[in-house]
mmCIF file of C-alpha atoms in Angstrom:
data_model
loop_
_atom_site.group_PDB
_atom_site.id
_atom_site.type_symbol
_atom_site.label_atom_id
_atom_site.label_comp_id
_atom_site.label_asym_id
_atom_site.label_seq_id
_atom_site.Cartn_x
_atom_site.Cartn_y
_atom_site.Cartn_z
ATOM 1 C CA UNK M 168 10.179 -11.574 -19.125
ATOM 2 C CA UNK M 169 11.287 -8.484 -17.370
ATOM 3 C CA UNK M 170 10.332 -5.057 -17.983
ATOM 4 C CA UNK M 171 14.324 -4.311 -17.717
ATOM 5 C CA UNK M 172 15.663 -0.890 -16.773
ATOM 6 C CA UNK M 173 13.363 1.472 -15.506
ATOM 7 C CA UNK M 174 13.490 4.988 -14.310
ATOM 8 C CA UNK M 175 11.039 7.029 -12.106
ATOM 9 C CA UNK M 176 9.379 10.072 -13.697
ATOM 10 C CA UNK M 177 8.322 13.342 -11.481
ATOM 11 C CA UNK M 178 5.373 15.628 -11.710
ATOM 12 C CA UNK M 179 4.854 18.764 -9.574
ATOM 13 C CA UNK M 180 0.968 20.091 -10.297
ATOM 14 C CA UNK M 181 0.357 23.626 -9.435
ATOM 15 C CA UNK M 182 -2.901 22.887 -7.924
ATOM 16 C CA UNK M 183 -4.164 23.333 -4.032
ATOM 17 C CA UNK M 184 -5.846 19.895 -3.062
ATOM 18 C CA UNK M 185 -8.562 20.611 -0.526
ATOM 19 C CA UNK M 186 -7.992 17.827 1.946
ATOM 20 C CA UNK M 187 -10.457 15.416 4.076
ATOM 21 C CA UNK M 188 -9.326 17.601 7.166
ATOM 22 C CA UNK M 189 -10.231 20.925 5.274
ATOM 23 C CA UNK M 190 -6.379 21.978 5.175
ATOM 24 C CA UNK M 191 -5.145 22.867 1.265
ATOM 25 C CA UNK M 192 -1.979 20.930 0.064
ATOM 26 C CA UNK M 193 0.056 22.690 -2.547
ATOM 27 C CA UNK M 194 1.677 22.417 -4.896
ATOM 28 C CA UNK M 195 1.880 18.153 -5.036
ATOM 29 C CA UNK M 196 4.826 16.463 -6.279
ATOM 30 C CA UNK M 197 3.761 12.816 -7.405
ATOM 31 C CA UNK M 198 6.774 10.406 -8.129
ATOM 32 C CA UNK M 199 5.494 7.506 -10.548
ATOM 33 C CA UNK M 200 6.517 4.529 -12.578
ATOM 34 C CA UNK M 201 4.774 3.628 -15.834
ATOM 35 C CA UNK M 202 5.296 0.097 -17.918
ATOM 36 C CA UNK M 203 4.331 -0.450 -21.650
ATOM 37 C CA UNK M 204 2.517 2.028 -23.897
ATOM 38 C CA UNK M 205 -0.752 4.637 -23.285
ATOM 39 C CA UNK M 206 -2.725 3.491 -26.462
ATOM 40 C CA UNK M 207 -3.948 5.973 -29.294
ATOM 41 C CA UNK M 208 -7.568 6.883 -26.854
ATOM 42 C CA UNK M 209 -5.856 6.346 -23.673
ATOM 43 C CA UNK M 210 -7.956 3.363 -22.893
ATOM 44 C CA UNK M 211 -5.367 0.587 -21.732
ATOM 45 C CA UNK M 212 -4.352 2.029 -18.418
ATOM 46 C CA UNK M 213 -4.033 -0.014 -15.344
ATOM 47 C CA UNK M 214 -3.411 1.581 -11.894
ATOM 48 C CA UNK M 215 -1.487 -0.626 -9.087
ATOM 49 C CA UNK M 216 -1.938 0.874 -5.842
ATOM 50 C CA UNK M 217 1.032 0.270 -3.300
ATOM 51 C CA UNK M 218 0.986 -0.391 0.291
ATOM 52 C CA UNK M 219 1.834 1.200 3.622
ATOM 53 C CA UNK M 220 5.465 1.376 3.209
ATOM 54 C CA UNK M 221 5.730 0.422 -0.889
ATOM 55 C CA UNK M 222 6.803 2.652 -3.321
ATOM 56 C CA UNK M 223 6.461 3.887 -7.336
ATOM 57 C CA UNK M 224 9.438 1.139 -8.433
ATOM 58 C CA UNK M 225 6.964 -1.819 -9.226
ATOM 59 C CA UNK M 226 8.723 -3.618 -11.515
ATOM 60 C CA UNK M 227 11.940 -4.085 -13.256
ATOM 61 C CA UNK M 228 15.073 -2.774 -12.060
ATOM 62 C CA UNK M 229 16.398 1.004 -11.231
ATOM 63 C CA UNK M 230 19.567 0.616 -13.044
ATOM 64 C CA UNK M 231 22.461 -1.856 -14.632
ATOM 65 C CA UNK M 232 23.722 -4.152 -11.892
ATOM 66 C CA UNK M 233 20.299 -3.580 -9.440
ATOM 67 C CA UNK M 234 20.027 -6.727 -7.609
ATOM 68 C CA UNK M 235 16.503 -5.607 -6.189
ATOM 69 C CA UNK M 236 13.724 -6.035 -8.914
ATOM 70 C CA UNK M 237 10.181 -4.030 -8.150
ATOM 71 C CA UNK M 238 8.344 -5.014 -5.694
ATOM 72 C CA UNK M 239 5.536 -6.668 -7.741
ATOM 73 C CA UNK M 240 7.906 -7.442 -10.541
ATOM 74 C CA UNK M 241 6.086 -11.378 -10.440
ATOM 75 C CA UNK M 242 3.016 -9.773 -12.205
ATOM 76 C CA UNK M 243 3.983 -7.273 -14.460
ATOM 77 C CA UNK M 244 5.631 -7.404 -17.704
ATOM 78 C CA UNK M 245 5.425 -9.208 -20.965
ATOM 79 C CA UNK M 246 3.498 -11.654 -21.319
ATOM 80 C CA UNK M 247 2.498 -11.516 -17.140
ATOM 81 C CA UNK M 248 -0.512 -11.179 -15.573
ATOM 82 C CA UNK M 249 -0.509 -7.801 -16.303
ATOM 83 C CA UNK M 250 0.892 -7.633 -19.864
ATOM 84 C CA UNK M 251 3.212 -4.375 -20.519
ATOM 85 C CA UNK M 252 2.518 -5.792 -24.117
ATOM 86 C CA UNK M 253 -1.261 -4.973 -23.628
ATOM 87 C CA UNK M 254 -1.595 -2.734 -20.930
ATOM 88 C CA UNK M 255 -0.239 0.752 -19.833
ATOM 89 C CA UNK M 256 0.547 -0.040 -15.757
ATOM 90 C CA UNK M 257 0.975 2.831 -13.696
ATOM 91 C CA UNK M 258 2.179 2.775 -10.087
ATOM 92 C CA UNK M 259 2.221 6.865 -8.338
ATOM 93 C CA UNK M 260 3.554 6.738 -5.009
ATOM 94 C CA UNK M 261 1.226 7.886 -2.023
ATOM 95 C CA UNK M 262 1.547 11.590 -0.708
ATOM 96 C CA UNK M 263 2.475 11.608 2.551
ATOM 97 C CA UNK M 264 5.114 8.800 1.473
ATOM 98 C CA UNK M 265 8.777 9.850 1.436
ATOM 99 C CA UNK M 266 9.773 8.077 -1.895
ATOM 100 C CA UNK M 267 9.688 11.555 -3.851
ATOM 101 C CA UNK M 268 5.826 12.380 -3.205
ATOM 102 C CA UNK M 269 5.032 15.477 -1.226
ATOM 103 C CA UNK M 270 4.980 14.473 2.593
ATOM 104 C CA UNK M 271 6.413 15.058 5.513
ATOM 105 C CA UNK M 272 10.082 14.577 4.317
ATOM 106 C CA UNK M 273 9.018 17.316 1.610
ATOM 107 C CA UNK M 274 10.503 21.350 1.695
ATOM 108 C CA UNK M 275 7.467 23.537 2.652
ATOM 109 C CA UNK M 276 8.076 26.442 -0.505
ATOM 110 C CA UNK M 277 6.240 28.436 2.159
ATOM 111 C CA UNK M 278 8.799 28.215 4.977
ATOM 112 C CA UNK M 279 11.765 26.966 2.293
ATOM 113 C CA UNK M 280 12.122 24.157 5.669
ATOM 114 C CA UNK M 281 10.796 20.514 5.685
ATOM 115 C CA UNK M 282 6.897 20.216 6.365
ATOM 116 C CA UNK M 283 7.545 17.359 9.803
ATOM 117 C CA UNK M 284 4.762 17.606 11.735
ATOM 118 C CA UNK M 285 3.685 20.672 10.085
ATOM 119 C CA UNK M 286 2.416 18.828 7.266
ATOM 120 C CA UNK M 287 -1.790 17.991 7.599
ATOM 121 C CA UNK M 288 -3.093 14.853 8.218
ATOM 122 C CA UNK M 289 -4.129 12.809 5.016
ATOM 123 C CA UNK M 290 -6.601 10.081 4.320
ATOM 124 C CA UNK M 291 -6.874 7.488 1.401
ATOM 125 C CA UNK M 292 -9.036 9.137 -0.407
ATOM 126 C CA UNK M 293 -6.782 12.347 -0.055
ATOM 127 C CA UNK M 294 -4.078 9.581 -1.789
ATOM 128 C CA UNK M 295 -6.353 9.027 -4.373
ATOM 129 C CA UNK M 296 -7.811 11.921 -5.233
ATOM 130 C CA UNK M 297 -3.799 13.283 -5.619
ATOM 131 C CA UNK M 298 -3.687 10.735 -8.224
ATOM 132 C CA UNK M 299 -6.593 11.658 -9.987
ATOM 133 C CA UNK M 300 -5.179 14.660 -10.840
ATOM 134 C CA UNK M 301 -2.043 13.149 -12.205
ATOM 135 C CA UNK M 302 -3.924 10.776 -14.337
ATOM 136 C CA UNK M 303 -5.593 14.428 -15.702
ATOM 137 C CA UNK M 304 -2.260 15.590 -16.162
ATOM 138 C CA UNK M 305 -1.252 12.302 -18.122
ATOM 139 C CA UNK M 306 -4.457 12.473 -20.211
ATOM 140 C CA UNK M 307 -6.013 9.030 -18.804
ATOM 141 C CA UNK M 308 -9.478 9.638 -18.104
ATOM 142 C CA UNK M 309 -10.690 5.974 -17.331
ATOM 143 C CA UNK M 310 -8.802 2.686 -16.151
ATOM 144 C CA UNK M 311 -9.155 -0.530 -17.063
ATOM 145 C CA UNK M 312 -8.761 -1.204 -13.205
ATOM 146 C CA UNK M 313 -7.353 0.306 -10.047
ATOM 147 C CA UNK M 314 -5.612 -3.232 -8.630
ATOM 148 C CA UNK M 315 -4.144 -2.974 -4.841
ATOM 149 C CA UNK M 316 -3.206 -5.057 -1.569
ATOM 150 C CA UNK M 317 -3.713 -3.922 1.627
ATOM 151 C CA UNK M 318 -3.369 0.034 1.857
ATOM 152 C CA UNK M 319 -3.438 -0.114 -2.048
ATOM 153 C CA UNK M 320 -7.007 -2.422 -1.631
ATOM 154 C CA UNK M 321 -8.161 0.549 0.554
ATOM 155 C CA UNK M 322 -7.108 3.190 -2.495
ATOM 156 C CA UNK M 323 -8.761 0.206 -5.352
ATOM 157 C CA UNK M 324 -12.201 0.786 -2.994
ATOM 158 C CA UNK M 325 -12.106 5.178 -2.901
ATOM 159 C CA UNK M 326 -11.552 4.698 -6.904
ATOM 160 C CA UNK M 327 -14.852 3.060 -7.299
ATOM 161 C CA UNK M 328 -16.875 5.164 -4.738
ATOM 162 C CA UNK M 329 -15.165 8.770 -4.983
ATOM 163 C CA UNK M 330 -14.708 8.434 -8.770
ATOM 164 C CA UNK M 331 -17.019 5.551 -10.554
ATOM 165 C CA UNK M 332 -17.312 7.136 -13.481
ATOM 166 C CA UNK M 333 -13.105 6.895 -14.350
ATOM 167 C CA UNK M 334 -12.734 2.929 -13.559
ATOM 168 C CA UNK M 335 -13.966 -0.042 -15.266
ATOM 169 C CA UNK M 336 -13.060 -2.384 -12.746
ATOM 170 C CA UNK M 337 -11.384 -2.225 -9.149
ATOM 171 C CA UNK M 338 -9.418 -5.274 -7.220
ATOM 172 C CA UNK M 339 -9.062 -5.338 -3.799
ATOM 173 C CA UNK M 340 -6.604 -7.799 -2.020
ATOM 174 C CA UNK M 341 -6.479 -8.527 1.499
ATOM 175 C CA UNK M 342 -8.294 -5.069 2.637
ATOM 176 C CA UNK M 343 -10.762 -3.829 4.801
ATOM 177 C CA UNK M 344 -13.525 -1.591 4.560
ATOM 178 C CA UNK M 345 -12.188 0.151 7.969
ATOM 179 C CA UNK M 346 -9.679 -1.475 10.202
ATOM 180 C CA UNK M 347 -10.760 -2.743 13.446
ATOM 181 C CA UNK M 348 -9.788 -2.066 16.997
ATOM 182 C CA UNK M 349 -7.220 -3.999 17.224
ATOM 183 C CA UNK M 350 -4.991 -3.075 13.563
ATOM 184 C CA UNK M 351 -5.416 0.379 15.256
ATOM 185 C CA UNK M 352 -4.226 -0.760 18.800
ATOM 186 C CA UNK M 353 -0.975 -2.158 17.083
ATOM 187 C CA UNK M 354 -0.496 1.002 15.164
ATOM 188 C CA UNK M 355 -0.467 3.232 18.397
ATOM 189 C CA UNK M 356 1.854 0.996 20.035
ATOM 190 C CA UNK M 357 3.893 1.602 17.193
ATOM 191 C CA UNK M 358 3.972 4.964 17.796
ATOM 192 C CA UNK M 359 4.348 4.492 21.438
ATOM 193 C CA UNK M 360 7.687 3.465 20.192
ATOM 194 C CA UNK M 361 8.461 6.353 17.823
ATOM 195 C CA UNK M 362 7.243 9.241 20.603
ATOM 196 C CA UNK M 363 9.281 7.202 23.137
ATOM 197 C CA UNK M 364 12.556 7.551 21.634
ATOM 198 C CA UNK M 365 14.575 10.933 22.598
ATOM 199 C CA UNK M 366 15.735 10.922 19.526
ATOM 200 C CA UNK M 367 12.281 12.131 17.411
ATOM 201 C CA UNK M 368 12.226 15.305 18.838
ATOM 202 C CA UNK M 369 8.690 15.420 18.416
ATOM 203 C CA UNK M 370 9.101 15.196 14.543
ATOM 204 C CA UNK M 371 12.294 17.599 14.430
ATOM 205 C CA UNK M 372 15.128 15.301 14.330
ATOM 206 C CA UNK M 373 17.823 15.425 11.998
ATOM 207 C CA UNK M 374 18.529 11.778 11.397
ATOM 208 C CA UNK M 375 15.891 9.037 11.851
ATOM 209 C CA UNK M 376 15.471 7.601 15.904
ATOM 210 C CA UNK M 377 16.325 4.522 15.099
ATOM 211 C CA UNK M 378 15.714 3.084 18.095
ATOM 212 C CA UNK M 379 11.857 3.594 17.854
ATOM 213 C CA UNK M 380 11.376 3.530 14.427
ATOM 214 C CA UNK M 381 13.464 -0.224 14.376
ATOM 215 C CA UNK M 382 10.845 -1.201 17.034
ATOM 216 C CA UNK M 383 7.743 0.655 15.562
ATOM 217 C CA UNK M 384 8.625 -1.369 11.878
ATOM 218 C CA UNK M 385 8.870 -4.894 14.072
ATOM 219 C CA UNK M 386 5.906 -4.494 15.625
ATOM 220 C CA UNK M 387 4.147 -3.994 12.166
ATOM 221 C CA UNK M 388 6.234 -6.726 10.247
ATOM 222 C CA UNK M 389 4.793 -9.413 13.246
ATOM 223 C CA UNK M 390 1.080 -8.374 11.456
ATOM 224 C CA UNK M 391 1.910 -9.607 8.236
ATOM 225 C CA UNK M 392 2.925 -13.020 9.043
ATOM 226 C CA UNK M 393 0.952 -15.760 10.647
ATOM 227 C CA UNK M 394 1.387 -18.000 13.038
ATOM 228 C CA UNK M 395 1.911 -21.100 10.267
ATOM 229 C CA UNK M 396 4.587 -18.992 8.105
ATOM 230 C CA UNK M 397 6.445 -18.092 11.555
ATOM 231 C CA UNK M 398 6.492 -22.100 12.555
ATOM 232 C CA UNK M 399 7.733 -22.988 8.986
ATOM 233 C CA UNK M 400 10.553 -20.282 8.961
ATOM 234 C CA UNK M 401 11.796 -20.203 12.493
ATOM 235 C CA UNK M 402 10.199 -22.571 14.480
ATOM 236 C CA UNK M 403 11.405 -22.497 18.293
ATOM 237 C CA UNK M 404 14.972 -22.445 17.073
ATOM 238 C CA UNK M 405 17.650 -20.437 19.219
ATOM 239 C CA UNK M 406 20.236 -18.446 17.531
ATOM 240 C CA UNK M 407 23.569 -20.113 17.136
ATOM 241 C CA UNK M 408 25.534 -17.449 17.777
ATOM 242 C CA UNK M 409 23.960 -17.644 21.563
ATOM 243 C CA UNK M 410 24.264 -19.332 24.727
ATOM 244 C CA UNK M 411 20.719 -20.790 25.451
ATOM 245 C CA UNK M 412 20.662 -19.466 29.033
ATOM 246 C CA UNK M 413 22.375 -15.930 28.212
ATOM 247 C CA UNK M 414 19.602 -13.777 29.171
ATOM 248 C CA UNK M 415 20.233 -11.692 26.335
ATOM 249 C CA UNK M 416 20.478 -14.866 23.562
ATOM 250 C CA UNK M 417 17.864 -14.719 21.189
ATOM 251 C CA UNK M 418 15.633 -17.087 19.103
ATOM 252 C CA UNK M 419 16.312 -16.968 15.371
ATOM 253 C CA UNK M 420 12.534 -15.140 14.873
ATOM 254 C CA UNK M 421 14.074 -12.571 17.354
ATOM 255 C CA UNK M 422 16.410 -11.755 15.520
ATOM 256 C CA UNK M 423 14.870 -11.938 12.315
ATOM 257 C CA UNK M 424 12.722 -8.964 13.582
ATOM 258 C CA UNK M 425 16.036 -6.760 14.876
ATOM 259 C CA UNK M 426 17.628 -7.157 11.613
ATOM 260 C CA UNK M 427 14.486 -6.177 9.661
ATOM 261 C CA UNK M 428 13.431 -3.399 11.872
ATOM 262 C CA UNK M 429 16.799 -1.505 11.818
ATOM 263 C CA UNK M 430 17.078 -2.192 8.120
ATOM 264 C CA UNK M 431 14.013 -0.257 7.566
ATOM 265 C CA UNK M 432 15.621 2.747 9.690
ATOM 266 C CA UNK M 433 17.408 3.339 6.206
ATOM 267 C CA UNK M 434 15.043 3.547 3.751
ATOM 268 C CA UNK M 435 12.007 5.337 5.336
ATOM 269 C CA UNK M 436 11.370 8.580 6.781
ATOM 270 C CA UNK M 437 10.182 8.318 10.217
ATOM 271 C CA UNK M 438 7.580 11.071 10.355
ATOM 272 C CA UNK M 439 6.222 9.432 7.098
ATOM 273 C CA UNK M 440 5.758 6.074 8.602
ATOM 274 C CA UNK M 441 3.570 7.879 11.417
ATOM 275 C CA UNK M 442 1.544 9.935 8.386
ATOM 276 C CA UNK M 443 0.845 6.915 6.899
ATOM 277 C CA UNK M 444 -0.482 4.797 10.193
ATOM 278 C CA UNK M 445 -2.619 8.024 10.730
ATOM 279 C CA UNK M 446 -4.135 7.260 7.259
ATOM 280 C CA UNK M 447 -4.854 3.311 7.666
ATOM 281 C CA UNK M 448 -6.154 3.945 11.002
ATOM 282 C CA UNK M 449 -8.425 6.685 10.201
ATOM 283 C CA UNK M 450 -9.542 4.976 6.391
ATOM 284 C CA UNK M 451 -13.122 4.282 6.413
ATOM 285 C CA UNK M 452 -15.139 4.002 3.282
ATOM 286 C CA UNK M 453 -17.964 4.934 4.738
ATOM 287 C CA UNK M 454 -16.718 8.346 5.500
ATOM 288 C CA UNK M 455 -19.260 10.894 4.649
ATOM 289 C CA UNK M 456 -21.757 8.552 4.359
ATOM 290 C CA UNK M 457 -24.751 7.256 6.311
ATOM 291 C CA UNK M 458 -23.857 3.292 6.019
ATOM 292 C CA UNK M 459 -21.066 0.724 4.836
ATOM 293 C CA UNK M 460 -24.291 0.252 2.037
ATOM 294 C CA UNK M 461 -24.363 3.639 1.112
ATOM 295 C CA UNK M 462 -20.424 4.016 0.648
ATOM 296 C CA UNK M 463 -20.340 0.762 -1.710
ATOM 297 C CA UNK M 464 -24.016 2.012 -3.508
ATOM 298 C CA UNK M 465 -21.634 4.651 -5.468
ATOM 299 C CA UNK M 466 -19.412 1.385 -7.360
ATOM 300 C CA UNK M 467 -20.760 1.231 -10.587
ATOM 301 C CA UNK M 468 -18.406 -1.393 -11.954
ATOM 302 C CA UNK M 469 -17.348 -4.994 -11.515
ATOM 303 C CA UNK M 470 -15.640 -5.572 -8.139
ATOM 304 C CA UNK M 471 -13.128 -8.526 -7.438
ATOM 305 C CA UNK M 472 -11.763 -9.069 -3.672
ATOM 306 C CA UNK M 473 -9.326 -11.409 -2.474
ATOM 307 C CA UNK M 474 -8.484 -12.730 1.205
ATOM 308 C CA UNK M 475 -6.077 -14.362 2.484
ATOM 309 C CA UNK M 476 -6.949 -17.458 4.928
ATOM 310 C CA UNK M 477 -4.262 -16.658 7.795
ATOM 311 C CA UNK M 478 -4.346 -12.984 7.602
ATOM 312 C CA UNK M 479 -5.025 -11.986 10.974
ATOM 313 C CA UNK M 480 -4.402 -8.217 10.222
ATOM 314 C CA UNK M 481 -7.582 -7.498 8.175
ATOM 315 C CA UNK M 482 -9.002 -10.912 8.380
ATOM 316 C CA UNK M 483 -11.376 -12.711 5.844
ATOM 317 C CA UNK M 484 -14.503 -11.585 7.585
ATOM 318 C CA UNK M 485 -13.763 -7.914 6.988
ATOM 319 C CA UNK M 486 -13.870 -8.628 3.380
ATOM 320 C CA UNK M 487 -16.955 -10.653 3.088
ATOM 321 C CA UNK M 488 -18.856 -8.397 4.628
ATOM 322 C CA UNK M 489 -18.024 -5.779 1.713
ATOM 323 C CA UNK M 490 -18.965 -8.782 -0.048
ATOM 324 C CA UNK M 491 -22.282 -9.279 1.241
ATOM 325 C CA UNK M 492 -23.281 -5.498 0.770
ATOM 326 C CA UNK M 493 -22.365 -5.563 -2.450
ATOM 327 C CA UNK M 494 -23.942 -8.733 -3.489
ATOM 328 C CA UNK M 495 -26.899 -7.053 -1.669
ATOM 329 C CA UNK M 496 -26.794 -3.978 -4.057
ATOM 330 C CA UNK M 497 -27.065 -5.765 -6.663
ATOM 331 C CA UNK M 498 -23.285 -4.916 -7.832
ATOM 332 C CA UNK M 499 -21.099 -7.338 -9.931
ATOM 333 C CA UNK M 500 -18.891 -8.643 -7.313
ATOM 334 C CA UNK M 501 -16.230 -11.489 -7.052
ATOM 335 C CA UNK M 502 -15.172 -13.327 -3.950
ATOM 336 C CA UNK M 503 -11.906 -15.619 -3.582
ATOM 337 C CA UNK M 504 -10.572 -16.706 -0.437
ATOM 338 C CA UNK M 505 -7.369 -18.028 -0.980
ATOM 339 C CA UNK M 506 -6.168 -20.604 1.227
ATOM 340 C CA UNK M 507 -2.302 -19.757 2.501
ATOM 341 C CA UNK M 508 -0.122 -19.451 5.614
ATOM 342 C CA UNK M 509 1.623 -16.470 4.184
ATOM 343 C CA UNK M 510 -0.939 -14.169 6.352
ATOM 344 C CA UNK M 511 -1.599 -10.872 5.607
ATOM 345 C CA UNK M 512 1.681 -10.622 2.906
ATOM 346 C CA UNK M 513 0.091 -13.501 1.061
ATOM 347 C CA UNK M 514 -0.557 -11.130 -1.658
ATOM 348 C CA UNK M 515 2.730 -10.203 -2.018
ATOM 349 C CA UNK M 516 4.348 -13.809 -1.574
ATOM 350 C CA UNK M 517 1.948 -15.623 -3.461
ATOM 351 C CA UNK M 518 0.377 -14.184 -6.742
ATOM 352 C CA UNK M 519 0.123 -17.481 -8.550
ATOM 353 C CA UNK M 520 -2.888 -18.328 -5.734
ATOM 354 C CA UNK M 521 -4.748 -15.510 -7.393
ATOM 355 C CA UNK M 522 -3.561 -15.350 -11.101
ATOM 356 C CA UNK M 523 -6.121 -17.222 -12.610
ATOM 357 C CA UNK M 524 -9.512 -15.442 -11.443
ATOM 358 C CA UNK M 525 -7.753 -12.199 -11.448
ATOM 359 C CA UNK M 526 -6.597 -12.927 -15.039
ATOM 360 C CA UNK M 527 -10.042 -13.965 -15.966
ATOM 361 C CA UNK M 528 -11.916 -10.620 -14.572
ATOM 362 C CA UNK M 529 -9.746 -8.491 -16.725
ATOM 363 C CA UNK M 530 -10.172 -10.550 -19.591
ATOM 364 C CA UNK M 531 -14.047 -9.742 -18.838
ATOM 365 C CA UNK M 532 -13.730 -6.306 -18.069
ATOM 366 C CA UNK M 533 -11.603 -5.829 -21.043
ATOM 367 C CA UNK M 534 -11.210 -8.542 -24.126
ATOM 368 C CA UNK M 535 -7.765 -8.217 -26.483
ATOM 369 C CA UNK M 536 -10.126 -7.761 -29.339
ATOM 370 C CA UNK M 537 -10.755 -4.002 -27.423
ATOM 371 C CA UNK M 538 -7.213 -2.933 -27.524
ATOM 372 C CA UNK M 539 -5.865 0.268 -30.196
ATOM 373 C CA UNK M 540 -2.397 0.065 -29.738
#
């Protein structure tokens, strides 16, 4: 059952954020979407974390006639896996993001002109801690779990270390602890691409390069495939539309890529995209911290992590080492490998691999009989 119609809300706090790099951010404008009902002690809430390039509009539809549900809709709603008639889901979009948050899209009120490059670098846990405040604003002092994929498994992990005492759970999905040297070498291509195209204006351009952004998105979108889900969906077929010895034909995965890559051009901000790379390549839990050991020490609740058996972007070993250390603390920890040749989107693509264990932590980490609706 869908969660039907549903409309963004917007919150601008009046607060200065002190930031990783020691720059102050303020005020923050957070952009969120909320499914089902806070209970009478505020005690229900779920958090879902989005990715890279995701936004606030989880589930349901924007308005009448929207042929584009949320882009989790699979898992939330009534009666789902996370069940609006239960729980109080909440999905803020990232600052930094250009889906309404403050970023680099955003009007300075200092210079009355939009931040670009002006705007300081942010980390995860600069994401998260953005959203702690709006969960102070809403009046939610603990969650029932902070549940994310990818970037969003990277903001599940700063809950439990930065702030263990406001989650009850956290769920990671097809994360890292810190991505490696070669998720950062794709990144910096990617903005190889951006810098590259005349049209940025190193950040002050007036419509997006599409050129290098097209380019930047299809060299990320090649990460979150694998080799198996490529084979099944194009194969080594050449397009129809070309002569197969016109030196500028194309195989179908070619254009597959084009066509994706210049649709993103008009629906995300360029300088944003390059914000956001900054963040995943510079996100390391163990920032601040002497060891990967002493980062995961601060969890103080159950832990459930999920990988993906093709994802070659933050492959399975990155998460079972998080694993390890936390089996080695002496934390409550959960580890599924899921077997798919989705790659790194798996967790997008496939939730009904992962339903049942993640629907049996929650039910541990919060029974129905515990609910005061």
């Amino acid at each position: 059952m869908s969660v039907g119609i549903v409309q963004e809300q917007t919150v601008t706090l009046n607060v200065d954020l002190r930031l990783e790099s020691g720059r102050i951010l303020g005020p923050i404008t957070q952009v969120y979407e909320s499914y089902g009902t806070l209970n009478a002690d505020a005690s229900n809430a779920i958090l879902v974390a989005h990715a890279w390039t995701g936004s606030a509009h989880l589930a349901g539809r924007s308005f009448e006639g929207d042929t584009k549900v949320g882009w989790w809709d699979a898992i939330v709603g009534p009666g789902k896996l996370l069940d609006t008639d239960r729980y109080f889901v909440i999905c803020p979009n990232v600052i930094g993001s250009c889906y309404g948050s403050t970023g680099p899209a955003s009007i300075n009120p200092k210079t009355g002109k939009r931040y670009n490059l002006t705007f300081p670098v942010i980390t995860v846990r600069d994401m998260v801690r953005a959203q702690a405040l709006l969960l102070d604003h809403l009046g939610i002092n603990k969650l029932v779990t902070v549940l994310g994929g990818s970037m969003g498994g990277m903001q599940a992990l700063e809950w439990g270390t930065q702030f263990p005492d406001r989650v009850a759970s956290i769920i990671a999905l097809a994360t890292t602890a810190a991505p490696s040297p070669q998720a950062i070498s794709l990144n910096a291509i990617a903005r190889w691409a951006i810098f590259n195209d005349p049209d940025w204006k190193k950040g002050e351009y007036r419509k997006n390069p599409k050129d290098g952004l097209a380019l930047a998105r299809g060299i990320g979108h090649i990460t979150f495939l694998s080799d198996e889900s490529m084979q099944s969906k194009f194969g080594r077929r050449y397009s129809a539309k070309d002569g197969f010895f016109d030196f500028f034909g194309k195989f179908e995965v070619e254009r597959y890529l084009n066509y994706n890559g210049y649709n993103f051009v008009d629906r995300f901000d360029t300088n944003s995209f390059l914000y956001l790379a900054k963040a995943l390549d510079l996100y390391d839990v163990s920032l601040g911290y002497e060891s990967l050991h002493e980062a995961l020490d601060q969890i103080r609740c159950p832990v459930q992590l999920f990988a993906f058996s093709s994802d070659w972007l933050y492959p399975p070993y990155q998460t079972e080492i998080m694993a390890t250390v936390l089996k080695e603390l002496g934390k409550e920890v959960e580890y599924h490998l899921i077997s798919s040749p989705y790659g790194h989107d798996a967790f997008l693509l496939e939730h009904e691999t992962f339903a049942p264990q993640l629907s049996g932590f929650l039910e541990k980490v919060q029974p129905p009989g515990r609910q005061k609706l």
